[in-house]
Coordinates of C-alpha atoms in Angstrom, one line a residue:
M1 CA 0.0 0.0 0.0
N2 CA 1.7 3.2 -1.2
Q3 CA -0.1 6.1 0.4
K4 CA 1.6 9.4 0.9
I5 CA 0.7 10.6 4.4
T6 CA 2.5 13.6 5.7
F7 CA 4.7 13.5 8.8
I8 CA 2.5 16.2 10.4
H9 CA -0.4 13.7 10.5
T10 CA 1.6 11.2 12.5
E11 CA 3.0 13.9 14.7
F12 CA -0.6 15.1 15.4
M13 CA -1.8 11.5 16.2
T14 CA 1.1 11.0 18.6
W15 CA 0.5 14.4 20.3
L16 CA -3.2 13.6 20.6
T17 CA -2.6 10.3 22.3
K18 CA -0.1 11.9 24.7
T19 CA -2.3 14.8 25.7
W20 CA -5.4 12.7 26.7
K21 CA -5.9 12.7 30.4
T22 CA -6.5 9.0 31.0
K23 CA -6.7 6.6 33.9
P24 CA -4.2 3.8 34.0
L25 CA -6.8 1.3 33.1
S26 CA -7.9 3.2 30.0
V27 CA -4.4 3.7 28.6
K28 CA -4.4 0.2 27.2
Y29 CA -7.8 0.9 25.6
H30 CA -6.5 4.1 23.9
E31 CA -3.3 2.2 22.8
Q32 CA -5.5 -0.4 21.1
I33 CA -7.5 2.3 19.3
L34 CA -4.3 4.0 18.1
N35 CA -2.9 0.6 16.9
T36 CA -6.1 -0.1 15.0
K37 CA -6.1 3.3 13.3
L38 CA -2.5 3.2 12.3
S39 CA -2.7 -0.4 11.0
L40 CA -5.7 0.6 8.9
I41 CA -4.0 3.7 7.5
F42 CA -0.6 2.1 6.8
G43 CA -1.8 -1.4 6.0
A44 CA 0.4 -3.1 8.7
V45 CA -1.9 -5.7 10.2
Q46 CA 0.0 -6.8 13.3
V47 CA -1.8 -7.6 16.4
S48 CA 1.3 -7.2 18.6
A49 CA 2.4 -3.9 16.8
T50 CA 2.9 -0.9 19.0
G51 CA 1.9 2.6 17.8
Q52 CA 5.5 3.7 17.8
R53 CA 6.6 0.9 15.5
L54 CA 3.8 1.7 13.1
I55 CA 4.7 5.4 13.1
T56 CA 8.4 4.5 12.5
H57 CA 7.4 2.2 9.6
A58 CA 5.2 4.9 8.1
I59 CA 8.0 7.5 8.3
S60 CA 10.6 5.2 6.9
N61 CA 8.4 4.5 3.8
H62 CA 7.5 8.2 3.3
Q63 CA 9.0 10.0 0.3
I64 CA 9.9 13.7 0.7
N65 CA 10.0 15.7 -2.5
N66 CA 12.5 18.5 -1.9
P67 CA 14.1 20.2 -4.9
R68 CA 17.2 20.9 -2.9
Y69 CA 17.9 17.3 -2.0
G70 CA 15.9 15.5 -4.6
I71 CA 13.5 12.7 -3.6
T72 CA 14.5 11.2 -0.2

């Protein structure tokens, strides 16, 4: 799946999950929601995947078009 999603989107999702005021019991629930969203967006269907690994995978597969450096 070759979708171009900006780095800003993943930064926002990470910020959003870190700013929620959650109880310790609900942290696991929010992590499951984030894992599901990221796996649907990036096509990485891994039950044991963490949000950080999915974000890292998305960033490593992202192409940045910059005229100064070319396509990176």
